[in-house]
Short mmCIF file of N, CA and C in Angstrom, two decimals:
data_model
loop_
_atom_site.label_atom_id
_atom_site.label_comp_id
_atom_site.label_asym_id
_atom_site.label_seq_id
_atom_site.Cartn_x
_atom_site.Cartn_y
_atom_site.Cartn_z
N UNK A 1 9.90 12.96 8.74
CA UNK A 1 8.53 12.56 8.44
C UNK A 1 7.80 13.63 7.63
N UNK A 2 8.10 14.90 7.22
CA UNK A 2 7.74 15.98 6.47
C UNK A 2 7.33 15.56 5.11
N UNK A 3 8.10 14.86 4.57
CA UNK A 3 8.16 14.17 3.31
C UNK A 3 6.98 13.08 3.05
N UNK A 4 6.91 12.34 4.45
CA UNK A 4 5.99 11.10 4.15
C UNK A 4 4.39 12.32 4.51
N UNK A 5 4.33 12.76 5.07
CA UNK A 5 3.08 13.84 5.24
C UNK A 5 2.02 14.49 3.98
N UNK A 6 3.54 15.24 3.49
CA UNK A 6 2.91 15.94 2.63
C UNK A 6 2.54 14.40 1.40
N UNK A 7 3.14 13.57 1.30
CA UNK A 7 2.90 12.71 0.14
C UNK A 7 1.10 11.80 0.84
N UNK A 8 1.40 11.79 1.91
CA UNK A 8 0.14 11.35 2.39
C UNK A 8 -1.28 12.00 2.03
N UNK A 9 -0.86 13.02 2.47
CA UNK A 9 -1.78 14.16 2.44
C UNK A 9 -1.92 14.40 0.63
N UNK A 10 -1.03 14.49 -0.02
CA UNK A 10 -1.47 14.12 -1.36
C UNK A 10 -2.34 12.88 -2.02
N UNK A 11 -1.98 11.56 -1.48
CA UNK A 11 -2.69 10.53 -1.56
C UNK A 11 -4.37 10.43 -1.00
N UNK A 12 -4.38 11.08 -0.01
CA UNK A 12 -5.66 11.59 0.71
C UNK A 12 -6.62 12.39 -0.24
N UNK A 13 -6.09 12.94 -0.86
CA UNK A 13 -6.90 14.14 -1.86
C UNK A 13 -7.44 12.92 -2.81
N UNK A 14 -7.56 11.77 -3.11
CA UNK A 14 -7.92 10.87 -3.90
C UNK A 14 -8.71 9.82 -3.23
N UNK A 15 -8.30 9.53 -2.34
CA UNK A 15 -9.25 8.72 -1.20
C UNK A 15 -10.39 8.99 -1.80
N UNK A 16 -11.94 8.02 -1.78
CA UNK A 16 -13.04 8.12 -1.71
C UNK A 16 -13.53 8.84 -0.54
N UNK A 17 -14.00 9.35 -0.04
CA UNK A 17 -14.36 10.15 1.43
C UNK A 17 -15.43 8.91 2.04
N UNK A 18 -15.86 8.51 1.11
CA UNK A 18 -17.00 7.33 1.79
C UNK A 18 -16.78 6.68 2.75
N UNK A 19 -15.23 5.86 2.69
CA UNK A 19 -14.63 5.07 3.71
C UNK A 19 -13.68 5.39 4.25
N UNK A 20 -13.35 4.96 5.50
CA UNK A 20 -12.66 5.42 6.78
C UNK A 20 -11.37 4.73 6.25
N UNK A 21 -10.47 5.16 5.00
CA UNK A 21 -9.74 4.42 4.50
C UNK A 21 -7.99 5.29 5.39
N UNK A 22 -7.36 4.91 6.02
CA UNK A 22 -5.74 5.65 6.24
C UNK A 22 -4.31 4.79 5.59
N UNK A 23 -3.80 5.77 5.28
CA UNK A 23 -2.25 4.88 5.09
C UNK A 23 -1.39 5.49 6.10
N UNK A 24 -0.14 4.84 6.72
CA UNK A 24 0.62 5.32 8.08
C UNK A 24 1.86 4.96 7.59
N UNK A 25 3.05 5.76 7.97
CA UNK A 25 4.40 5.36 7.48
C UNK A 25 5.09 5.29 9.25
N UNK A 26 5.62 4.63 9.72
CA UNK A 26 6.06 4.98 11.28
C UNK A 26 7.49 4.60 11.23
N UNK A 27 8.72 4.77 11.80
CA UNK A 27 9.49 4.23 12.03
C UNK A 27 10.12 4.36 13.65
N UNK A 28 10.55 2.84 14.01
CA UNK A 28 10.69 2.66 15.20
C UNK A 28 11.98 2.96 15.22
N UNK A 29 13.17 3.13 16.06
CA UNK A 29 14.49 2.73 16.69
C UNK A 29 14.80 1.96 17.33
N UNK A 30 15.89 0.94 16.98
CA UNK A 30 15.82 -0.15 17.46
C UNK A 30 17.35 -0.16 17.58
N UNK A 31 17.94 -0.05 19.23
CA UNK A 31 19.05 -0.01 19.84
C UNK A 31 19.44 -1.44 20.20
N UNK A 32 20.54 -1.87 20.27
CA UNK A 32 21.35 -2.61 20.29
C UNK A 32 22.71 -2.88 20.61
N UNK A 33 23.39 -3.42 21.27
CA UNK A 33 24.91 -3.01 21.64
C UNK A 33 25.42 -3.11 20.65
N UNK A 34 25.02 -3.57 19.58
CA UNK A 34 26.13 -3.61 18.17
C UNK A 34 25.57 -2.30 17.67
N UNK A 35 24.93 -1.40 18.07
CA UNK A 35 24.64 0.00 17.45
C UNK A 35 23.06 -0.16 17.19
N UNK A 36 22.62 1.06 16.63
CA UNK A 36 21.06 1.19 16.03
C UNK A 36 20.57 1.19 14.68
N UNK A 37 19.93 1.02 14.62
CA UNK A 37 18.79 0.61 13.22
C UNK A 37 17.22 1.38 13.45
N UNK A 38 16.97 1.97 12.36
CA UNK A 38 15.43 2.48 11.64
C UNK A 38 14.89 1.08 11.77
N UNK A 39 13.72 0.46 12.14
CA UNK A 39 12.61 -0.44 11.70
C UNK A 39 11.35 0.28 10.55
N UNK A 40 11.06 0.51 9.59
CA UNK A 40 9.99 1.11 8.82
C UNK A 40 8.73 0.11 9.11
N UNK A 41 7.67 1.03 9.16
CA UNK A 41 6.72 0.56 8.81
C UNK A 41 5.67 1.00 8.18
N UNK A 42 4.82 0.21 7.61
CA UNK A 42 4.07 1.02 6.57
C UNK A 42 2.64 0.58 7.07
N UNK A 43 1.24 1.01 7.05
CA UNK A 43 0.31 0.45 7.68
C UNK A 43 -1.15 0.79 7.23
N UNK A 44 -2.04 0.49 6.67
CA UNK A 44 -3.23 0.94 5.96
C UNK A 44 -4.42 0.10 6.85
N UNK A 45 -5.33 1.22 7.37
CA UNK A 45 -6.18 0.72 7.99
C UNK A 45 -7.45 1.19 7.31
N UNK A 46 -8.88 0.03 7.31
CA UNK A 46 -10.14 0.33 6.89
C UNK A 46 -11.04 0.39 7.76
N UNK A 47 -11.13 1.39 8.21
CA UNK A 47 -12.54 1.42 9.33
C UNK A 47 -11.66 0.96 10.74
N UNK A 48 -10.67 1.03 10.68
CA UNK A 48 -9.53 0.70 12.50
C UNK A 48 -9.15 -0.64 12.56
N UNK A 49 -9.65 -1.30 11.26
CA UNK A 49 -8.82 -2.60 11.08
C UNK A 49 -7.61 -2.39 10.36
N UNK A 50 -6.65 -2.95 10.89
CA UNK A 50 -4.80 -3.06 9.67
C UNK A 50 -5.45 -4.01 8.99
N UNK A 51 -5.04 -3.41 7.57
CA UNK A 51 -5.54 -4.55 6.46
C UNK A 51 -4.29 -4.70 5.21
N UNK A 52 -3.20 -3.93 5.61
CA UNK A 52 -2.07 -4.06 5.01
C UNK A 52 -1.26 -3.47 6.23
N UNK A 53 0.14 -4.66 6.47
CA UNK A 53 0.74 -4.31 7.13
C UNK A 53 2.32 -4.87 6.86
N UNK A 54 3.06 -3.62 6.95
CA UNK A 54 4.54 -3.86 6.36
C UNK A 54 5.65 -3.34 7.42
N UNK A 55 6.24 -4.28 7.53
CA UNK A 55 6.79 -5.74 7.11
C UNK A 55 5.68 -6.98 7.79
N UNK A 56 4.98 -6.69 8.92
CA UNK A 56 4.83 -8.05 9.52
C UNK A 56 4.30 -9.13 8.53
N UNK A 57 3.10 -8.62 7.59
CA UNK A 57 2.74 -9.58 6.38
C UNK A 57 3.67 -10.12 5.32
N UNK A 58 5.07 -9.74 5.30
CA UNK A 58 5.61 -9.74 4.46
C UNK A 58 6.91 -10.32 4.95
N UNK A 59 7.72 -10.72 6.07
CA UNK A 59 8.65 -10.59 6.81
C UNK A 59 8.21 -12.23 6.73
N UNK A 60 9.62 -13.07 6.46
CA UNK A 60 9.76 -14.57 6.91
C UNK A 60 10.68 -14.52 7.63
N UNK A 61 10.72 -15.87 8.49
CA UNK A 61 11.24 -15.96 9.92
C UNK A 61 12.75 -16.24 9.43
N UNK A 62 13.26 -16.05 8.77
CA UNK A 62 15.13 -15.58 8.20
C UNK A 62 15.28 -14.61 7.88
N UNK A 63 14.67 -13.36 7.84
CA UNK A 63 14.24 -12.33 7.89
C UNK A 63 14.30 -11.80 6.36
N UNK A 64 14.19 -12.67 5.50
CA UNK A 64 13.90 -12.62 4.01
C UNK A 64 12.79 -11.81 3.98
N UNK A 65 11.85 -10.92 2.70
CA UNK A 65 10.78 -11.04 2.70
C UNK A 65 10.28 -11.01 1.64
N UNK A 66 8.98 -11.14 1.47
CA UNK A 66 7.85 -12.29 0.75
C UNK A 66 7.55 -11.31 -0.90
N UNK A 67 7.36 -11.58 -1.52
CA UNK A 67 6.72 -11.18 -2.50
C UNK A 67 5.15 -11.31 -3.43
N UNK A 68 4.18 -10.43 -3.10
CA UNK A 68 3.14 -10.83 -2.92
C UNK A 68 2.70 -10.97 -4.67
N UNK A 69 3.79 -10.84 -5.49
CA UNK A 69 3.65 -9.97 -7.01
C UNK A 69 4.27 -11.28 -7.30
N UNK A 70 5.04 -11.71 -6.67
CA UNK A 70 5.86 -13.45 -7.30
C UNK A 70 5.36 -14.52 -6.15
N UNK A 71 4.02 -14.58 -6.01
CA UNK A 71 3.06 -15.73 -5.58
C UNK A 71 3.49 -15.92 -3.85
N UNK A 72 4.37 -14.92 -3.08
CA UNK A 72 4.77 -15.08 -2.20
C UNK A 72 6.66 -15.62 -2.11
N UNK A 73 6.91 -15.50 -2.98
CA UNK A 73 8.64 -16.53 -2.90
C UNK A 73 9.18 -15.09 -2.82
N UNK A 74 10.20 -16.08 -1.75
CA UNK A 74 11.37 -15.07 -1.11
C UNK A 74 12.16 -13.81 -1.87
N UNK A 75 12.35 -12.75 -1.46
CA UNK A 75 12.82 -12.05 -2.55
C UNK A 75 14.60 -11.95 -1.57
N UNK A 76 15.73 -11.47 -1.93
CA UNK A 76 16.83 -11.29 -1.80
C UNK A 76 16.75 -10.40 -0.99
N UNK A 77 15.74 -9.69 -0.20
CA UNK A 77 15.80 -8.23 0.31
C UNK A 77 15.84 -9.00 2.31
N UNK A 78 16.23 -8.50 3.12
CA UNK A 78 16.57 -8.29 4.37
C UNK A 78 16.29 -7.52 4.70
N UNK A 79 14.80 -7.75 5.68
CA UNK A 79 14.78 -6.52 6.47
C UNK A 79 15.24 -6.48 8.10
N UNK A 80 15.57 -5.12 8.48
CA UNK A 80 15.08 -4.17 7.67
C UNK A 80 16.40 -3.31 7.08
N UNK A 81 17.29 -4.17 7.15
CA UNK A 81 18.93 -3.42 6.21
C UNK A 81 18.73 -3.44 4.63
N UNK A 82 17.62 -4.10 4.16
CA UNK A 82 16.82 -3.91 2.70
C UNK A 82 15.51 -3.64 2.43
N UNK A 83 14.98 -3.22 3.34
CA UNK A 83 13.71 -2.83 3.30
C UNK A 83 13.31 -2.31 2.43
N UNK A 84 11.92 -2.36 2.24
CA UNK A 84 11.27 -1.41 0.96
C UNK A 84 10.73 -0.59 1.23
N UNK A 85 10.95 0.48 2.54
CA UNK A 85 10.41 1.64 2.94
C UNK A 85 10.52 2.90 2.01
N UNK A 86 11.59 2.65 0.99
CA UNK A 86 11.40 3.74 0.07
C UNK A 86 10.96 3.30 -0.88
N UNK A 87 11.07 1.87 -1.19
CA UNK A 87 10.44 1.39 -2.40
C UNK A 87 8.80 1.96 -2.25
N UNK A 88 8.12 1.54 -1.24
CA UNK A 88 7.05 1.74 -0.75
C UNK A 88 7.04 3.46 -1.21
N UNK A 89 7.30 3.96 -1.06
CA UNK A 89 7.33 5.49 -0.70
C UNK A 89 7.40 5.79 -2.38
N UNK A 90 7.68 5.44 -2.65
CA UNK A 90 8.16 5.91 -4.55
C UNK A 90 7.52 5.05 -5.19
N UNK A 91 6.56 3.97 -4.92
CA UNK A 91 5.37 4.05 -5.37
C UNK A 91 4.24 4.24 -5.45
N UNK A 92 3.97 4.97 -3.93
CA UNK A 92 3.02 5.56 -3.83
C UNK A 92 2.84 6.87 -4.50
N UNK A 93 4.37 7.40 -4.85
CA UNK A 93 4.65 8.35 -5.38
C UNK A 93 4.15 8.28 -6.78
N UNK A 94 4.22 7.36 -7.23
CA UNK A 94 4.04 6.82 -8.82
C UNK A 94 2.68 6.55 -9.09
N UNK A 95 1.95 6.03 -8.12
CA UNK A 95 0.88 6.25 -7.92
C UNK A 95 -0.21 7.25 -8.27
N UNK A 96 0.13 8.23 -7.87
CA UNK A 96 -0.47 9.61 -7.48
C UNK A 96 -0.27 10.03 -8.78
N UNK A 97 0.93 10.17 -9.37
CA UNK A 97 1.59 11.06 -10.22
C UNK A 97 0.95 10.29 -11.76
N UNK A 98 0.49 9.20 -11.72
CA UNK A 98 -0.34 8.19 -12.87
C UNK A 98 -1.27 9.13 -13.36
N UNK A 99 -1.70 9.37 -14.74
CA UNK A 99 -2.63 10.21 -14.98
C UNK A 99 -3.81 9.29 -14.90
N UNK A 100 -5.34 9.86 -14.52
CA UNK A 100 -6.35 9.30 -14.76
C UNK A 100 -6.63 8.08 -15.76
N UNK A 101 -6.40 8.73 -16.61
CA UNK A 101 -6.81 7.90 -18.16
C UNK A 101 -5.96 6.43 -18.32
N UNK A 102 -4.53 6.63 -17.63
CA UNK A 102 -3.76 5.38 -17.43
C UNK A 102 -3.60 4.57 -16.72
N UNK A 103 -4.37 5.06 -15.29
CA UNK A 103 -4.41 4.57 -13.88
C UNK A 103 -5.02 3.24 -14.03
N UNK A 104 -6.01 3.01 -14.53
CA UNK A 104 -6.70 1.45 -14.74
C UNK A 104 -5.79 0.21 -14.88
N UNK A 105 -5.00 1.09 -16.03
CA UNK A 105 -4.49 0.00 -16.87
C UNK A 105 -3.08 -0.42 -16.18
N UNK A 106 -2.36 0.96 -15.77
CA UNK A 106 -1.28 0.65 -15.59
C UNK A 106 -0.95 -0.50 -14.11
N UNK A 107 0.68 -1.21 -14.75
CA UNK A 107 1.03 -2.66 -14.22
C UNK A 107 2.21 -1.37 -13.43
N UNK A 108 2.34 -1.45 -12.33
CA UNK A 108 3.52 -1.17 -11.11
C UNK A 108 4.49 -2.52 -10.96
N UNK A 109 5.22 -1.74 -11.91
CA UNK A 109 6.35 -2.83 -11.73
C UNK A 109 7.27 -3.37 -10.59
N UNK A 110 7.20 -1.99 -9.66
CA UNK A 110 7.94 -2.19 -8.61
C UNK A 110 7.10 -2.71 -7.53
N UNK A 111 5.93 -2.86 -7.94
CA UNK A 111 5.14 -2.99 -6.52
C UNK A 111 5.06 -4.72 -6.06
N UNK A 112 5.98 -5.24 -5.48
CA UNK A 112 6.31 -6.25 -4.40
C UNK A 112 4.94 -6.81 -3.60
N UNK A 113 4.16 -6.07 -3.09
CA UNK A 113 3.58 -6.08 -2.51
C UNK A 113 2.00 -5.81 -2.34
N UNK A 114 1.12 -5.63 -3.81
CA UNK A 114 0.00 -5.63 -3.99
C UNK A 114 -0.65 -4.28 -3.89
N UNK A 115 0.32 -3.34 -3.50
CA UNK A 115 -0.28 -2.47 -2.92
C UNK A 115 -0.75 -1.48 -4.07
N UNK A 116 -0.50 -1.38 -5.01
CA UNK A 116 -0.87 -0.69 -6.01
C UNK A 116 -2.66 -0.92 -6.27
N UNK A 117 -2.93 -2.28 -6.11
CA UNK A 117 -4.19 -2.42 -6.06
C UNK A 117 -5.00 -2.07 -4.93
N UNK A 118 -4.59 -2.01 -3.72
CA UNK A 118 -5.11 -1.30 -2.63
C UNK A 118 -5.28 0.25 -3.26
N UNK A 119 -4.50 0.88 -3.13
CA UNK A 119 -4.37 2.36 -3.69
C UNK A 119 -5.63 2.23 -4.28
N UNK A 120 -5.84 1.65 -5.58
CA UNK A 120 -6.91 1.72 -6.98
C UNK A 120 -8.34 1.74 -6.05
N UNK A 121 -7.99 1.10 -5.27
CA UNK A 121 -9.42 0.23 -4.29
C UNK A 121 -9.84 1.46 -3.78
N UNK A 122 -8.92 1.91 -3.31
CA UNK A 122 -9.70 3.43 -2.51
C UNK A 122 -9.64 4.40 -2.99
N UNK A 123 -9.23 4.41 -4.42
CA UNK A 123 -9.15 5.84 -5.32
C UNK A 123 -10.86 6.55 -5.85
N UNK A 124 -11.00 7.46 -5.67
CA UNK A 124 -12.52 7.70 -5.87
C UNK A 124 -12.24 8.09 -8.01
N UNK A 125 -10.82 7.97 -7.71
CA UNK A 125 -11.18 8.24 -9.80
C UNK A 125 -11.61 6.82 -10.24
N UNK A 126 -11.56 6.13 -9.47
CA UNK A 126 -12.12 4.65 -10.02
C UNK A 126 -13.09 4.20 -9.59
N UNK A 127 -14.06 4.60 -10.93
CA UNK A 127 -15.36 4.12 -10.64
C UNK A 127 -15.89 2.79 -10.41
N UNK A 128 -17.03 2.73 -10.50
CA UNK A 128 -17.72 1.13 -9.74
C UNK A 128 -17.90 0.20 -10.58
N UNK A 129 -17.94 0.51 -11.74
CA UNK A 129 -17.63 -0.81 -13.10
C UNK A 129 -16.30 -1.22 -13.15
N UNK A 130 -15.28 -0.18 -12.67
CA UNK A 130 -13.83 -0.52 -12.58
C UNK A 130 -13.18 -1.36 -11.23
N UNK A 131 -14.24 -0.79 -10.12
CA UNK A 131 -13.89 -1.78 -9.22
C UNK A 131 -14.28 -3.25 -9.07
N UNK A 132 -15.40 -3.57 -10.10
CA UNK A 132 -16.02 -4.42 -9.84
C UNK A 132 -14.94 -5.48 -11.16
N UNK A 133 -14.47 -5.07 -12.37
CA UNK A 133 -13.29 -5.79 -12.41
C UNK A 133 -12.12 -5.92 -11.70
N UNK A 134 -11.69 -4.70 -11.09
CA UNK A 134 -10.77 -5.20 -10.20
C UNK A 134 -10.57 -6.29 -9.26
N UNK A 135 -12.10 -6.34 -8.51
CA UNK A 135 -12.35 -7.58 -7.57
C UNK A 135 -12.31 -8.68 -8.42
N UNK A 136 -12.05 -9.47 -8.95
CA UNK A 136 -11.46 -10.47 -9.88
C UNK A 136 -10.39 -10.62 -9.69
N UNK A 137 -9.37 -10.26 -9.10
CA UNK A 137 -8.59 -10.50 -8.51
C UNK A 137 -8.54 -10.99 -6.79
N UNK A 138 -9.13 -12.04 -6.94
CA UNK A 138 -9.10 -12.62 -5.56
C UNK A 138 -8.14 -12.96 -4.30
N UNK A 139 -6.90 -12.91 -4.76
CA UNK A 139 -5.60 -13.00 -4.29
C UNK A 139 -5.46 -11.55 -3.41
N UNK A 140 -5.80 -10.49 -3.72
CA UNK A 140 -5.68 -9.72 -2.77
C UNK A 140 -6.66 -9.19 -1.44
N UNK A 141 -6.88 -9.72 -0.21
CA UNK A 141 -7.89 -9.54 0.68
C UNK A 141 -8.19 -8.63 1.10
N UNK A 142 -6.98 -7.37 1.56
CA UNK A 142 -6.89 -5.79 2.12
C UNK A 142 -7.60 -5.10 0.07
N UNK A 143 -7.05 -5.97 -0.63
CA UNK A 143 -8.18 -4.76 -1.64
C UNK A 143 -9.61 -5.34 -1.82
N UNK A 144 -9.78 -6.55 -1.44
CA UNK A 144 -10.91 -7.00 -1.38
C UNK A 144 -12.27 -6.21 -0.29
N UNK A 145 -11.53 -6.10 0.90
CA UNK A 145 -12.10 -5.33 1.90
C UNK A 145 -12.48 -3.76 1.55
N UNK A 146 -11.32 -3.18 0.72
CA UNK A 146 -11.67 -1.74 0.78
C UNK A 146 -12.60 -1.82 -0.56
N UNK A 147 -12.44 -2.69 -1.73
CA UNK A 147 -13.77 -3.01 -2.37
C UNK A 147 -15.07 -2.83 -2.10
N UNK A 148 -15.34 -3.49 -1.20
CA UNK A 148 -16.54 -3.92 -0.57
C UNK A 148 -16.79 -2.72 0.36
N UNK A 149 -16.01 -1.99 1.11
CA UNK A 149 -16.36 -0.77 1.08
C UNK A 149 -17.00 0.22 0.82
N UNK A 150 -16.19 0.33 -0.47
CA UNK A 150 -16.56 1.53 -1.54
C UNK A 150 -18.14 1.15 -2.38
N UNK A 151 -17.77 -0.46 -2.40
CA UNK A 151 -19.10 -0.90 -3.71
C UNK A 151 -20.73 -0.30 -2.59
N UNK A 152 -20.32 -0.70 -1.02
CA UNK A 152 -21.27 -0.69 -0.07
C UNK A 152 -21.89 1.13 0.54
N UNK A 153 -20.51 1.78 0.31
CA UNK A 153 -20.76 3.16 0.02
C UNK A 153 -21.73 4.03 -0.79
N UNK A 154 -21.10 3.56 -2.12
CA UNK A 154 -21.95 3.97 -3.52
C UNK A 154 -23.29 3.47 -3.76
N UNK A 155 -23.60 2.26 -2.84
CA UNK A 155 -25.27 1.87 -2.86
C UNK A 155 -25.62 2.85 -2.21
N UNK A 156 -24.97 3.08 -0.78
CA UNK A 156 -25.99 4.17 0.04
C UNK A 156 -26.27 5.61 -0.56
N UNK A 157 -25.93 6.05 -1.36
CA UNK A 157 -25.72 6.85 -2.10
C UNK A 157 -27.09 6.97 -3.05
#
């Protein structure tokens, strides 16, 4: 977990401070007489609500999971023997590592899961004319929330 820390703790340095925004990486063990398995999970809470949560939002009952970037249809991945716990992890990485000036614009190709726009939502380099196009995107609710957040922050201000 050293690894997911320090990258956290990097992601944190960008956070808006306004809102009670966290991201959580956890992994469970999950024993079995046929042997053990990692469960990953990934978890972003706003103010102590989960407002992104991985796998359960993402996990169909064949244990396929969902793609929030291809309208929800099944992707080939199995969790959690295909999980995207590093996918997840190496784009948050990609994330961070985005320079300012490109961050707006840039499309995360790998991102499955919306989360790239969450990130943007709680990034304090993105200002309030930028969030307020972002919210135009209605399809995403966890960036909708940390939106409304930040937009509700910067009034008190």
């Amino acid at each position: 977990m050293k690894r997911w820390s320090k990258l956290q703790k990097r992601f944190y340095e960008l956070v808006d401070e306004g809102i009670d925004f966290q991201i959580h990486c956890a992994v469970y063990r999950m024993q079995s007489r046929r042997g053990g398995t990692d469960l990953p999970r990934y978890f972003i809470t706003l103010a102590g609500e989960i407002i992104f949560d991985y796998p359960k939002d993402f996990a169909l009952k064949d244990g396929r999971i969902k793609s929030l970037a291809q309208g929800g249809a099944p992707l080939a991945k199995f969790y959690p023997y295909d999980s995207g716990i590093s996918d997840i992890g190496e784009l948050i990485r990609e994330y961070i590592d985005t320079p300012k000036d490109e961050l707006f614009k840039k499309h995360f190709d790998a991102d499955e899961w919306g989360l790239a726009n969450i990130l943007k939502a709680a990034d304090k380099r993105i200002g309030k004319r930028r969030l307020q196009i972002l919210a135009k995107n209605r399809k995403n609710q966890a960036m909708q929330k940390v939106i409304a957040a930040r937009l509700g922050a910067l009034q008190q201000i």
